[in-house]
PDB file of C-alpha atoms and ligand atoms in Angstrom:
ATOM      1  CA  MET A  26      45.644  -9.702-109.123  1.00 85.00           C
ATOM      2  CA  THR A  27      47.321  -7.823-106.266  1.00 93.00           C
ATOM      3  CA  PRO A  28      48.958 -10.259-103.842  1.00 97.00           C
ATOM      4  CA  VAL A  29      47.594 -10.321-100.292  1.00 97.00           C
ATOM      5  CA  LEU A  30      51.174 -10.393 -99.075  1.00 98.00           C
ATOM      6  CA  GLU A  31      54.407  -9.489-100.809  1.00 98.00           C
ATOM      7  CA  VAL A  32      57.728  -9.880 -99.085  1.00 98.00           C
ATOM      8  CA  ASP A  33      60.547  -8.149-100.930  1.00 97.00           C
ATOM      9  CA  ARG A  34      64.221  -8.855-100.124  1.00 97.00           C
ATOM     10  CA  LEU A  35      63.362  -9.174 -96.443  1.00 98.00           C
ATOM     11  CA  VAL A  36      66.307  -9.126 -94.048  1.00 97.00           C
ATOM     12  CA  LYS A  37      66.481  -9.722 -90.300  1.00 97.00           C
ATOM     13  CA  HIS A  38      69.801  -9.684 -88.458  1.00 96.00           C
ATOM     14  CA  PHE A  39      69.767 -10.052 -84.673  1.00 95.00           C
ATOM     15  CA  PRO A  40      72.640  -8.427 -82.771  1.00 93.00           C
ATOM     16  CA  ILE A  41      74.752 -10.335 -80.245  1.00 93.00           C
ATOM     17  CA  LEU A  42      75.285  -7.758 -77.486  1.00 93.00           C
ATOM     18  CA  ARG A  43      78.260  -7.801 -75.144  1.00 92.00           C
ATOM     19  CA  GLY A  44      79.820  -5.643 -72.421  1.00 90.00           C
ATOM     20  CA  ILE A  45      78.404  -3.054 -70.055  1.00 89.00           C
ATOM     21  CA  LEU A  46      77.387  -0.863 -72.977  1.00 87.00           C
ATOM     22  CA  ARG A  47      75.659  -3.794 -74.692  1.00 91.00           C
ATOM     23  CA  ARG A  48      77.392  -3.104 -77.979  1.00 92.00           C
ATOM     24  CA  PRO A  49      76.780  -5.483 -80.889  1.00 90.00           C
ATOM     25  CA  VAL A  50      79.789  -7.754 -81.418  1.00 90.00           C
ATOM     26  CA  ALA A  51      78.241  -9.987 -84.076  1.00 91.00           C
ATOM     27  CA  TRP A  52      75.019 -10.478 -86.001  1.00 92.00           C
ATOM     28  CA  VAL A  53      72.837 -13.546 -86.430  1.00 94.00           C
ATOM     29  CA  ARG A  54      71.720 -13.449 -90.051  1.00 94.00           C
ATOM     30  CA  ALA A  55      68.362 -15.139 -89.498  1.00 95.00           C
ATOM     31  CA  VAL A  56      66.725 -13.935 -92.737  1.00 97.00           C
ATOM     32  CA  ASP A  57      68.793 -12.689 -95.652  1.00 96.00           C
ATOM     33  CA  GLY A  58      66.994 -11.361 -98.710  1.00 96.00           C
ATOM     34  CA  VAL A  59      63.804 -13.416 -98.790  1.00 98.00           C
ATOM     35  CA  SER A  60      61.178 -12.558-101.454  1.00 98.00           C
ATOM     36  CA  PHE A  61      57.807 -14.149-102.236  1.00 98.00           C
ATOM     37  CA  ALA A  62      54.177 -13.247-102.825  1.00 98.00           C
ATOM     38  CA  ILE A  63      50.906 -14.896-101.802  1.00 98.00           C
ATOM     39  CA  ALA A  64      47.742 -14.501-103.891  1.00 97.00           C
ATOM     40  CA  PRO A  65      44.260 -14.287-102.362  1.00 97.00           C
ATOM     41  CA  GLY A  66      43.033 -17.762-101.420  1.00 97.00           C
ATOM     42  CA  GLU A  67      46.498 -19.302-101.771  1.00 98.00           C
ATOM     43  CA  THR A  68      48.601 -21.281 -99.291  1.00 98.00           C
ATOM     44  CA  LEU A  69      52.350 -20.794 -99.421  1.00 98.00           C
ATOM     45  CA  CYS A  70      54.260 -23.208 -97.190  1.00 98.00           C
ATOM     46  CA  LEU A  71      57.651 -22.194 -95.816  1.00 98.00           C
ATOM     47  CA  VAL A  72      59.688 -25.304 -95.106  1.00 97.00           C
ATOM     48  CA  GLY A  73      63.194 -26.108 -93.908  1.00 93.00           C
ATOM     49  CA  GLU A  74      65.118 -27.469 -90.949  1.00 90.00           C
ATOM     50  CA  SER A  75      64.867 -25.836 -87.560  1.00 88.00           C
ATOM     51  CA  GLY A  76      66.888 -22.603 -87.480  1.00 88.00           C
ATOM     52  CA  CYS A  77      66.501 -21.909 -91.215  1.00 92.00           C
ATOM     53  CA  GLY A  78      64.654 -18.635 -90.573  1.00 94.00           C
ATOM     54  CA  LYS A  79      61.106 -19.662 -91.511  1.00 95.00           C
ATOM     55  CA  SER A  80      59.558 -18.710 -88.161  1.00 95.00           C
ATOM     56  CA  THR A  81      61.436 -15.402 -88.201  1.00 96.00           C
ATOM     57  CA  VAL A  82      59.832 -14.589 -91.560  1.00 97.00           C
ATOM     58  CA  ALA A  83      56.421 -15.336 -90.000  1.00 96.00           C
ATOM     59  CA  ARG A  84      57.197 -13.060 -87.027  1.00 95.00           C
ATOM     60  CA  LEU A  85      58.280 -10.255 -89.349  1.00 96.00           C
ATOM     61  CA  VAL A  86      55.058 -10.497 -91.350  1.00 96.00           C
ATOM     62  CA  LEU A  87      53.103 -10.358 -88.074  1.00 93.00           C
ATOM     63  CA  ARG A  88      55.195  -7.368 -86.926  1.00 92.00           C
ATOM     64  CA  LEU A  89      56.359  -9.257 -83.843  1.00 92.00           C
ATOM     65  CA  ASP A  90      59.869  -8.271 -84.976  1.00 94.00           C
ATOM     66  CA  GLU A  91      61.054  -5.303 -87.027  1.00 94.00           C
ATOM     67  CA  PRO A  92      62.918  -6.140 -90.242  1.00 96.00           C
ATOM     68  CA  THR A  93      66.514  -4.991 -90.699  1.00 96.00           C
ATOM     69  CA  GLY A  94      65.842  -4.392 -94.395  1.00 97.00           C
ATOM     70  CA  GLY A  95      63.486  -5.079 -97.269  1.00 97.00           C
ATOM     71  CA  ALA A  96      59.753  -4.476 -97.540  1.00 97.00           C
ATOM     72  CA  ILE A  97      56.470  -6.113 -96.550  1.00 97.00           C
ATOM     73  CA  ARG A  98      53.434  -5.139 -98.625  1.00 97.00           C
ATOM     74  CA  LEU A  99      49.851  -5.972 -97.669  1.00 96.00           C
ATOM     75  CA  ASP A 100      47.378  -5.655-100.552  1.00 94.00           C
ATOM     76  CA  GLY A 101      49.996  -3.623-102.415  1.00 94.00           C
ATOM     77  CA  THR A 102      50.678  -1.143 -99.582  1.00 95.00           C
ATOM     78  CA  ASP A 103      54.156  -1.038 -98.067  1.00 95.00           C
ATOM     79  CA  VAL A 104      53.589  -1.409 -94.313  1.00 95.00           C
ATOM     80  CA  THR A 105      57.273  -1.644 -93.380  1.00 94.00           C
ATOM     81  CA  GLY A 106      58.191   1.024 -90.888  1.00 86.00           C
ATOM     82  CA  LEU A 107      54.612   2.147 -90.163  1.00 90.00           C
ATOM     83  CA  ASP A 108      54.056   2.994 -86.506  1.00 89.00           C
ATOM     84  CA  GLU A 109      51.289   1.266 -84.533  1.00 87.00           C
ATOM     85  CA  ARG A 110      48.711   3.981 -85.296  1.00 89.00           C
ATOM     86  CA  GLU A 111      49.471   3.946 -89.022  1.00 91.00           C
ATOM     87  CA  PHE A 112      49.417   0.137 -89.071  1.00 90.00           C
ATOM     88  CA  ALA A 113      46.103  -0.177 -87.169  1.00 87.00           C
ATOM     89  CA  PRO A 114      43.891  -0.374 -90.333  1.00 87.00           C
ATOM     90  CA  PHE A 115      46.017  -3.290 -91.581  1.00 90.00           C
ATOM     91  CA  ARG A 116      46.214  -5.212 -88.314  1.00 88.00           C
ATOM     92  CA  ARG A 117      42.887  -6.954 -88.673  1.00 90.00           C
ATOM     93  CA  ARG A 118      43.749  -8.204 -92.177  1.00 93.00           C
ATOM     94  CA  VAL A 119      46.546 -10.412 -90.867  1.00 95.00           C
ATOM     95  CA  GLN A 120      45.877 -12.870 -88.061  1.00 95.00           C
ATOM     96  CA  MET A 121      47.891 -15.698 -86.580  1.00 94.00           C
ATOM     97  CA  VAL A 122      47.534 -19.264 -85.419  1.00 93.00           C
ATOM     98  CA  PHE A 123      50.259 -20.494 -83.104  1.00 87.00           C
ATOM     99  CA  GLN A 124      52.039 -23.804 -82.811  1.00 85.00           C
ATOM    100  CA  ASP A 125      51.027 -24.633 -79.280  1.00 80.00           C
ATOM    101  CA  PRO A 126      47.282 -24.522 -78.664  1.00 74.00           C
ATOM    102  CA  TYR A 127      47.997 -25.111 -74.945  1.00 76.00           C
ATOM    103  CA  ALA A 128      50.097 -21.983 -74.514  1.00 81.00           C
ATOM    104  CA  SER A 129      48.457 -19.603 -76.976  1.00 83.00           C
ATOM    105  CA  LEU A 130      45.072 -19.302 -75.250  1.00 90.00           C
ATOM    106  CA  ASN A 131      44.766 -17.325 -72.023  1.00 92.00           C
ATOM    107  CA  PRO A 132      43.911 -19.977 -69.402  1.00 92.00           C
ATOM    108  CA  ARG A 133      42.084 -17.434 -67.221  1.00 94.00           C
ATOM    109  CA  LEU A 134      39.568 -16.453 -69.896  1.00 95.00           C
ATOM    110  CA  LYS A 135      36.524 -18.410 -70.999  1.00 95.00           C
ATOM    111  CA  VAL A 136      36.318 -19.350 -74.656  1.00 95.00           C
ATOM    112  CA  GLY A 137      33.561 -16.800 -75.267  1.00 95.00           C
ATOM    113  CA  GLN A 138      35.886 -14.043 -74.009  1.00 95.00           C
ATOM    114  CA  ILE A 139      38.880 -15.338 -76.005  1.00 95.00           C
ATOM    115  CA  VAL A 140      36.987 -15.406 -79.297  1.00 95.00           C
ATOM    116  CA  GLY A 141      34.972 -12.270 -78.531  1.00 95.00           C
ATOM    117  CA  GLU A 142      37.887 -10.062 -77.412  1.00 94.00           C
ATOM    118  CA  PRO A 143      38.916  -8.882 -80.913  1.00 93.00           C
ATOM    119  CA  LEU A 144      35.270  -8.190 -81.776  1.00 95.00           C
ATOM    120  CA  GLU A 145      34.879  -6.022 -78.667  1.00 94.00           C
ATOM    121  CA  ASN A 146      38.147  -4.193 -79.280  1.00 92.00           C
ATOM    122  CA  TYR A 147      37.888  -3.599 -83.030  1.00 91.00           C
ATOM    123  CA  GLU A 148      34.147  -3.547 -83.691  1.00 90.00           C
ATOM    124  CA  GLY A 149      32.808  -2.433 -80.309  1.00 91.00           C
ATOM    125  CA  LEU A 150      30.382  -5.368 -80.211  1.00 89.00           C
ATOM    126  CA  ARG A 151      28.626  -6.022 -76.908  1.00 91.00           C
ATOM    127  CA  GLY A 152      25.772  -8.106 -75.468  1.00 91.00           C
ATOM    128  CA  LYS A 153      23.548 -10.146 -77.744  1.00 93.00           C
ATOM    129  CA  ALA A 154      25.288  -9.106 -80.968  1.00 94.00           C
ATOM    130  CA  LEU A 155      28.646 -10.230 -79.569  1.00 95.00           C
ATOM    131  CA  GLU A 156      27.219 -13.525 -78.298  1.00 94.00           C
ATOM    132  CA  GLU A 157      25.724 -14.302 -81.689  1.00 95.00           C
ATOM    133  CA  ARG A 158      28.956 -13.553 -83.563  1.00 95.00           C
ATOM    134  CA  VAL A 159      30.980 -15.720 -81.163  1.00 96.00           C
ATOM    135  CA  ALA A 160      28.482 -18.602 -81.436  1.00 95.00           C
ATOM    136  CA  GLY A 161      28.626 -18.296 -85.241  1.00 95.00           C
ATOM    137  CA  LEU A 162      32.445 -18.424 -85.219  1.00 96.00           C
ATOM    138  CA  LEU A 163      32.497 -21.480 -82.947  1.00 96.00           C
ATOM    139  CA  ALA A 164      30.026 -23.211 -85.266  1.00 95.00           C
ATOM    140  CA  LYS A 165      32.283 -22.433 -88.247  1.00 94.00           C
ATOM    141  CA  VAL A 166      35.153 -24.300 -86.594  1.00 95.00           C
ATOM    142  CA  GLY A 167      32.985 -27.220 -85.504  1.00 95.00           C
ATOM    143  CA  LEU A 168      32.547 -26.387 -81.801  1.00 95.00           C
ATOM    144  CA  ARG A 169      29.268 -26.382 -79.876  1.00 93.00           C
ATOM    145  CA  PRO A 170      27.854 -23.026 -78.714  1.00 90.00           C
ATOM    146  CA  GLU A 171      27.892 -24.111 -75.038  1.00 91.00           C
ATOM    147  CA  GLY A 172      31.700 -24.068 -75.267  1.00 91.00           C
ATOM    148  CA  VAL A 173      31.635 -20.289 -74.703  1.00 93.00           C
ATOM    149  CA  GLY A 174      31.322 -20.777 -70.937  1.00 95.00           C
ATOM    150  CA  ARG A 175      34.234 -23.201 -70.618  1.00 95.00           C
ATOM    151  CA  TYR A 176      37.958 -22.629 -70.101  1.00 95.00           C
ATOM    152  CA  PRO A 177      40.662 -23.744 -72.574  1.00 94.00           C
ATOM    153  CA  PHE A 178      41.902 -26.548 -70.277  1.00 93.00           C
ATOM    154  CA  GLU A 179      38.506 -28.237 -70.658  1.00 94.00           C
ATOM    155  CA  PHE A 180      39.191 -28.846 -74.368  1.00 94.00           C
ATOM    156  CA  SER A 181      41.440 -31.291 -76.230  1.00 92.00           C
ATOM    157  CA  GLY A 182      44.462 -30.099 -78.238  1.00 91.00           C
ATOM    158  CA  GLY A 183      42.571 -30.252 -81.549  1.00 93.00           C
ATOM    159  CA  GLN A 184      39.613 -28.368 -80.064  1.00 94.00           C
ATOM    160  CA  ARG A 185      41.930 -25.689 -78.707  1.00 94.00           C
ATOM    161  CA  GLN A 186      43.420 -25.199 -82.138  1.00 93.00           C
ATOM    162  CA  ARG A 187      39.843 -24.792 -83.415  1.00 95.00           C
ATOM    163  CA  ILE A 188      39.322 -22.083 -80.769  1.00 95.00           C
ATOM    164  CA  GLY A 189      42.516 -20.398 -82.015  1.00 94.00           C
ATOM    165  CA  LEU A 190      41.136 -20.507 -85.559  1.00 95.00           C
ATOM    166  CA  ALA A 191      37.783 -19.049 -84.448  1.00 96.00           C
ATOM    167  CA  ARG A 192      39.615 -16.177 -82.786  1.00 94.00           C
ATOM    168  CA  ALA A 193      41.787 -15.637 -85.857  1.00 95.00           C
ATOM    169  CA  LEU A 194      38.678 -15.551 -88.076  1.00 95.00           C
ATOM    170  CA  ALA A 195      36.784 -13.055 -85.913  1.00 94.00           C
ATOM    171  CA  LEU A 196      37.961  -9.971 -87.802  1.00 93.00           C
ATOM    172  CA  ASN A 197      37.542 -11.418 -91.318  1.00 94.00           C
ATOM    173  CA  PRO A 198      41.264 -11.480 -92.105  1.00 96.00           C
ATOM    174  CA  LYS A 199      42.615 -11.927 -95.615  1.00 96.00           C
ATOM    175  CA  LEU A 200      45.791 -13.662 -94.482  1.00 97.00           C
ATOM    176  CA  ILE A 201      46.461 -16.091 -91.655  1.00 97.00           C
ATOM    177  CA  VAL A 202      50.042 -16.750 -90.630  1.00 97.00           C
ATOM    178  CA  ALA A 203      50.181 -20.240 -89.154  1.00 96.00           C
ATOM    179  CA  ASP A 204      53.456 -21.312 -87.515  1.00 94.00           C
ATOM    180  CA  GLU A 205      53.542 -25.125 -87.205  1.00 93.00           C
ATOM    181  CA  PRO A 206      49.837 -25.108 -86.276  1.00 92.00           C
ATOM    182  CA  VAL A 207      49.412 -28.885 -86.135  1.00 92.00           C
ATOM    183  CA  SER A 208      52.846 -30.093 -85.020  1.00 90.00           C
ATOM    184  CA  ALA A 209      51.803 -30.253 -81.336  1.00 87.00           C
ATOM    185  CA  LEU A 210      48.718 -32.351 -82.172  1.00 90.00           C
ATOM    186  CA  ASP A 211      48.278 -36.115 -82.424  1.00 89.00           C
ATOM    187  CA  VAL A 212      48.604 -37.368 -85.977  1.00 87.00           C
ATOM    188  CA  SER A 213      44.961 -38.484 -85.960  1.00 86.00           C
ATOM    189  CA  VAL A 214      43.837 -34.930 -85.138  1.00 92.00           C
ATOM    190  CA  GLN A 215      46.233 -33.167 -87.520  1.00 94.00           C
ATOM    191  CA  ALA A 216      44.256 -34.082 -90.647  1.00 94.00           C
ATOM    192  CA  GLN A 217      40.999 -32.836 -89.089  1.00 94.00           C
ATOM    193  CA  VAL A 218      42.500 -29.419 -88.319  1.00 95.00           C
ATOM    194  CA  LEU A 219      44.162 -29.203 -91.747  1.00 96.00           C
ATOM    195  CA  ASN A 220      40.877 -30.102 -93.465  1.00 96.00           C
ATOM    196  CA  LEU A 221      39.093 -27.464 -91.399  1.00 96.00           C
ATOM    197  CA  MET A 222      41.681 -24.863 -92.437  1.00 96.00           C
ATOM    198  CA  MET A 223      41.160 -25.809 -96.087  1.00 97.00           C
ATOM    199  CA  ASP A 224      37.360 -25.569 -95.740  1.00 96.00           C
ATOM    200  CA  LEU A 225      37.675 -22.137 -94.109  1.00 96.00           C
ATOM    201  CA  GLN A 226      40.033 -21.057 -96.882  1.00 97.00           C
ATOM    202  CA  GLU A 227      37.466 -21.976 -99.495  1.00 96.00           C
ATOM    203  CA  GLU A 228      34.584 -20.348 -97.652  1.00 96.00           C
ATOM    204  CA  PHE A 229      36.341 -17.085 -96.792  1.00 95.00           C
ATOM    205  CA  GLY A 230      38.933 -16.836 -99.581  1.00 96.00           C
ATOM    206  CA  LEU A 231      41.712 -16.874 -96.978  1.00 97.00           C
ATOM    207  CA  ALA A 232      45.390 -16.901 -97.844  1.00 98.00           C
ATOM    208  CA  TYR A 233      47.777 -18.811 -95.573  1.00 98.00           C
ATOM    209  CA  LEU A 234      51.468 -18.367 -94.886  1.00 98.00           C
ATOM    210  CA  PHE A 235      51.994 -21.826 -93.437  1.00 98.00           C
ATOM    211  CA  VAL A 236      55.266 -22.585 -91.656  1.00 97.00           C
ATOM    212  CA  SER A 237      56.101 -26.261 -91.264  1.00 95.00           C
ATOM    213  CA  HIS A 238      58.975 -28.712 -91.122  1.00 92.00           C
ATOM    214  CA  ASP A 239      56.670 -31.611 -92.036  1.00 93.00           C
ATOM    215  CA  LEU A 240      56.434 -32.327 -95.772  1.00 94.00           C
ATOM    216  CA  ALA A 241      53.420 -34.635 -95.301  1.00 93.00           C
ATOM    217  CA  VAL A 242      51.497 -31.723 -93.774  1.00 95.00           C
ATOM    218  CA  VAL A 243      52.711 -29.393 -96.515  1.00 96.00           C
ATOM    219  CA  GLU A 244      51.630 -31.848 -99.196  1.00 95.00           C
ATOM    220  CA  HIS A 245      48.150 -31.901 -97.666  1.00 94.00           C
ATOM    221  CA  ILE A 246      47.528 -28.182 -97.392  1.00 96.00           C
ATOM    222  CA  GLY A 247      49.976 -26.292 -99.627  1.00 97.00           C
ATOM    223  CA  HIS A 248      49.552 -24.772-103.064  1.00 98.00           C
ATOM    224  CA  ARG A 249      53.158 -23.614-103.355  1.00 98.00           C
ATOM    225  CA  ILE A 250      56.287 -24.365-101.344  1.00 98.00           C
ATOM    226  CA  ALA A 251      59.254 -22.160-100.512  1.00 98.00           C
ATOM    227  CA  VAL A 252      62.255 -24.089 -99.173  1.00 98.00           C
ATOM    228  CA  MET A 253      64.545 -22.133 -96.841  1.00 98.00           C
ATOM    229  CA  TYR A 254      68.151 -22.846 -95.889  1.00 97.00           C
ATOM    230  CA  LEU A 255      70.175 -20.616 -93.557  1.00 96.00           C
ATOM    231  CA  GLY A 256      67.997 -17.551 -94.036  1.00 97.00           C
ATOM    232  CA  GLU A 257      67.549 -17.807 -97.799  1.00 97.00           C
ATOM    233  CA  ILE A 258      64.979 -19.345-100.143  1.00 98.00           C
ATOM    234  CA  VAL A 259      66.711 -22.002-102.230  1.00 98.00           C
ATOM    235  CA  GLU A 260      63.683 -23.261-104.162  1.00 98.00           C
ATOM    236  CA  ILE A 261      60.109 -22.067-104.623  1.00 98.00           C
ATOM    237  CA  GLY A 262      57.347 -23.392-106.827  1.00 98.00           C
ATOM    238  CA  PRO A 263      54.059 -25.295-107.107  1.00 98.00           C
ATOM    239  CA  LYS A 264      53.743 -27.922-104.375  1.00 96.00           C
ATOM    240  CA  GLN A 265      53.418 -31.069-106.450  1.00 94.00           C
ATOM    241  CA  VAL A 266      56.174 -30.090-108.865  1.00 95.00           C
ATOM    242  CA  VAL A 267      58.615 -29.338-106.042  1.00 96.00           C
ATOM    243  CA  LEU A 268      57.771 -32.509-104.091  1.00 94.00           C
ATOM    244  CA  ASP A 269      57.687 -34.842-107.122  1.00 93.00           C
ATOM    245  CA  GLU A 270      60.748 -33.435-108.854  1.00 93.00           C
ATOM    246  CA  PRO A 271      62.835 -31.348-106.472  1.00 95.00           C
ATOM    247  CA  LYS A 272      65.620 -29.494-108.264  1.00 96.00           C
ATOM    248  CA  HIS A 273      67.819 -27.990-105.554  1.00 97.00           C
ATOM    249  CA  PRO A 274      70.076 -30.545-103.824  1.00 96.00           C
ATOM    250  CA  TYR A 275      68.794 -29.395-100.412  1.00 96.00           C
ATOM    251  CA  THR A 276      65.146 -29.872-101.451  1.00 96.00           C
ATOM    252  CA  ARG A 277      66.073 -33.277-102.871  1.00 95.00           C
ATOM    253  CA  ALA A 278      67.570 -34.295 -99.526  1.00 94.00           C
ATOM    254  CA  LEU A 279      64.540 -33.024 -97.577  1.00 93.00           C
ATOM    255  CA  VAL A 280      62.140 -34.925 -99.818  1.00 93.00           C
ATOM    256  CA  ALA A 281      64.325 -38.050 -99.681  1.00 90.00           C
ATOM    257  CA  ALA A 282      64.284 -37.936 -95.870  1.00 87.00           C
ATOM    258  CA  ALA A 283      60.495 -37.577 -95.616  1.00 84.00           C
ATOM    259  CA  PRO A 284      58.505 -40.759 -94.986  1.00 73.00           C
ATOM    260  CA  ILE A 285      56.371 -41.675 -97.973  1.00 63.00           C
ATOM    261  CA  PRO A 286      53.226 -43.816 -97.796  1.00 63.00           C
ATOM    262  CA  ASP A 287      54.077 -46.014-100.814  1.00 61.00           C
ATOM    263  CA  PRO A 288      57.250 -48.051-100.117  1.00 61.00           C
ATOM    264  CA  ARG A 289      57.426 -49.139-103.809  1.00 61.00           C
ATOM    265  CA  ALA A 290      57.630 -45.548-105.022  1.00 63.00           C
ATOM    266  CA  LYS A 291      60.967 -44.623-106.630  1.00 66.00           C
ATOM    267  CA  ARG A 292      62.799 -42.096-104.539  1.00 69.00           C
ATOM    268  CA  ASP A 293      65.953 -40.067-104.338  1.00 74.00           C
ATOM    269  CA  THR A 294      68.684 -41.480-102.138  1.00 75.00           C
ATOM    270  CA  LEU A 295      70.435 -38.183-101.474  1.00 81.00           C
ATOM    271  CA  VAL A 296      71.341 -38.014 -97.785  1.00 79.00           C
ATOM    272  CA  LEU A 297      72.475 -34.893 -95.955  1.00 82.00           C
ATOM    273  CA  GLU A 298      75.609 -35.057 -93.856  1.00 78.00           C
ATOM    274  CA  GLY A 299      76.616 -32.717 -91.050  1.00 81.00           C
ATOM    275  CA  ASP A 300      74.728 -29.981 -89.244  1.00 84.00           C
ATOM    276  CA  VAL A 301      73.361 -26.676 -90.454  1.00 87.00           C
ATOM    277  CA  PRO A 302      76.203 -24.113 -90.094  1.00 91.00           C
ATOM    278  CA  SER A 303      75.722 -21.228 -87.692  1.00 91.00           C
ATOM    279  CA  PRO A 304      73.752 -18.253 -89.029  1.00 91.00           C
ATOM    280  CA  LEU A 305      76.304 -16.133 -87.122  1.00 91.00           C
ATOM    281  CA  ASN A 306      78.834 -16.861 -89.808  1.00 89.00           C
ATOM    282  CA  PRO A 307      77.155 -18.467 -92.811  1.00 93.00           C
ATOM    283  CA  PRO A 308      79.415 -20.079 -95.429  1.00 95.00           C
ATOM    284  CA  ALA A 309      80.522 -17.860 -98.321  1.00 96.00           C
ATOM    285  CA  GLY A 310      79.199 -18.495-101.810  1.00 97.00           C
ATOM    286  CA  CYS A 311      76.374 -21.030-101.731  1.00 97.00           C
ATOM    287  CA  ARG A 312      75.391 -21.395 -98.074  1.00 97.00           C
ATOM    288  CA  PHE A 313      74.640 -25.059 -98.670  1.00 97.00           C
ATOM    289  CA  HIS A 314      78.121 -25.860-100.003  1.00 96.00           C
ATOM    290  CA  THR A 315      79.426 -27.366 -96.717  1.00 95.00           C
ATOM    291  CA  ARG A 316      76.815 -30.131 -96.975  1.00 95.00           C
ATOM    292  CA  CYS A 317      76.213 -30.449-100.683  1.00 95.00           C
ATOM    293  CA  PRO A 318      77.384 -33.676-102.359  1.00 93.00           C
ATOM    294  CA  PHE A 319      77.704 -31.829-105.696  1.00 95.00           C
ATOM    295  CA  VAL A 320      79.835 -28.936-104.458  1.00 95.00           C
ATOM    296  CA  MET A 321      82.206 -27.364-107.021  1.00 96.00           C
ATOM    297  CA  ASP A 322      84.942 -24.765-106.553  1.00 96.00           C
ATOM    298  CA  ARG A 323      82.642 -22.076-107.857  1.00 96.00           C
ATOM    299  CA  CYS A 324      80.054 -22.848-105.119  1.00 97.00           C
ATOM    300  CA  ARG A 325      82.514 -21.771-102.397  1.00 97.00           C
ATOM    301  CA  GLU A 326      82.911 -18.291-103.859  1.00 96.00           C
ATOM    302  CA  GLU A 327      79.882 -17.345-105.902  1.00 97.00           C
ATOM    303  CA  THR A 328      76.374 -17.074-104.463  1.00 96.00           C
ATOM    304  CA  PRO A 329      73.822 -18.725-106.767  1.00 97.00           C
ATOM    305  CA  ARG A 330      70.802 -16.536-107.539  1.00 96.00           C
ATOM    306  CA  LEU A 331      67.217 -17.755-107.589  1.00 96.00           C
ATOM    307  CA  ARG A 332      66.319 -18.229-111.242  1.00 95.00           C
ATOM    308  CA  GLU A 333      63.481 -19.866-113.114  1.00 96.00           C
ATOM    309  CA  VAL A 334      64.169 -23.556-113.728  1.00 95.00           C
ATOM    310  CA  SER A 335      60.699 -24.518-114.981  1.00 93.00           C
ATOM    311  CA  PRO A 336      57.455 -22.563-115.396  1.00 93.00           C
ATOM    312  CA  GLY A 337      56.536 -20.966-112.060  1.00 94.00           C
ATOM    313  CA  ARG A 338      59.475 -22.571-110.222  1.00 97.00           C
ATOM    314  CA  GLN A 339      62.761 -21.012-109.180  1.00 98.00           C
ATOM    315  CA  ALA A 340      65.855 -22.532-107.601  1.00 98.00           C
ATOM    316  CA  ALA A 341      69.268 -21.199-106.558  1.00 98.00           C
ATOM    317  CA  CYS A 342      72.016 -23.619-107.604  1.00 98.00           C
ATOM    318  CA  HIS A 343      74.920 -23.303-110.041  1.00 97.00           C
ATOM    319  CA  LEU A 344      74.188 -26.820-111.304  1.00 96.00           C
ATOM    320  CA  LEU A 345      70.841 -25.653-112.629  1.00 94.00           C
ATOM    321  CA  GLU A 346      72.181 -22.776-114.670  1.00 87.00           C
ATOM    322  CA  ALA A 347      71.800 -23.307-118.402  1.00 67.00           C
TER     323      ALA A 347
HETATM  324 FE1  LIG B  21      75.433 -27.578-104.249  1.00 97.09          FE
HETATM  325 FE2  LIG B  21      76.851 -25.788-105.593  1.00 97.09          FE
HETATM  326 FE3  LIG B  21      74.265 -26.075-106.079  1.00 97.09          FE
HETATM  327 FE4  LIG B  21      75.097 -24.980-103.795  1.00 97.09          FE
HETATM  328  S1  LIG B  21      75.365 -24.158-105.854  1.00 97.09           S
HETATM  329  S2  LIG B  21      73.516 -26.475-104.044  1.00 97.09           S
HETATM  330  S3  LIG B  21      76.919 -26.199-103.385  1.00 97.09           S
HETATM  331  S4  LIG B  21      75.876 -27.580-106.428  1.00 97.09           S
END
């Protein structure tokens, strides 16, 4: 089956500009050779500490930033480098849900206008037909039809995220890129929004690229997990396998640090020391070597490649090489 999204050795380096001529004096290597694919109806969660590059990957997929290298394919078509006119037929296939439901909705527009705007722009819907589509979308996300005449500030955080989902669904996308979509919500509301996203996925066959730092959220919604560290994927595989038996030392430390509901459960005690190094000058060899308790001489010189460590799961660590 053709993946909805394929990201192939994606690279994004941001220049640091100095002087009157604004010449680049250094480069922030935010994303450095990231590859993955998402099948129709699948949720791939990108996880990692803040600054690991996961949100930059999301922005590249949404074309909010241009990649420095690599390719992005939607339904098998390479869309990297297409201009706006060439990309227009693909735009409606990929929609987004933002982290902050307070900031992502235009406060001056009523909900009916917010949800209806893409339908007017892309499908030319007007009048009764538009009203009916908007009411149908609000019903799909569990909001009453009378909400169309109200402004975003009249809704709670969870309801606003539902409005964001209704807007994202308007053009029947195949892929929704969701960047920390529930992290600004109360814990009690998070599960409701996640469950809604899963219901919508089942009903519409949606694929999600879901960016999160919260492993409890990822465990709830994900099918597969890709763990990022300093711009690279260090482990990728089926959710339960990665969370139950993490292979890469960084994944082990992330899982060990996550709160687990059963205090009697046996867990890894691996603790991370120090801060994430600067992406301006990432460590040579394995980028994790400055914090890894298992570091060997080889790790400081040789970059470990992602390789299969169990069926469907890859990790990049010299310790895991046969
Ligand atoms: Fe640690 Fe070396 Fe594996 Fe990197 S390659 S994670 S430094 S053991």
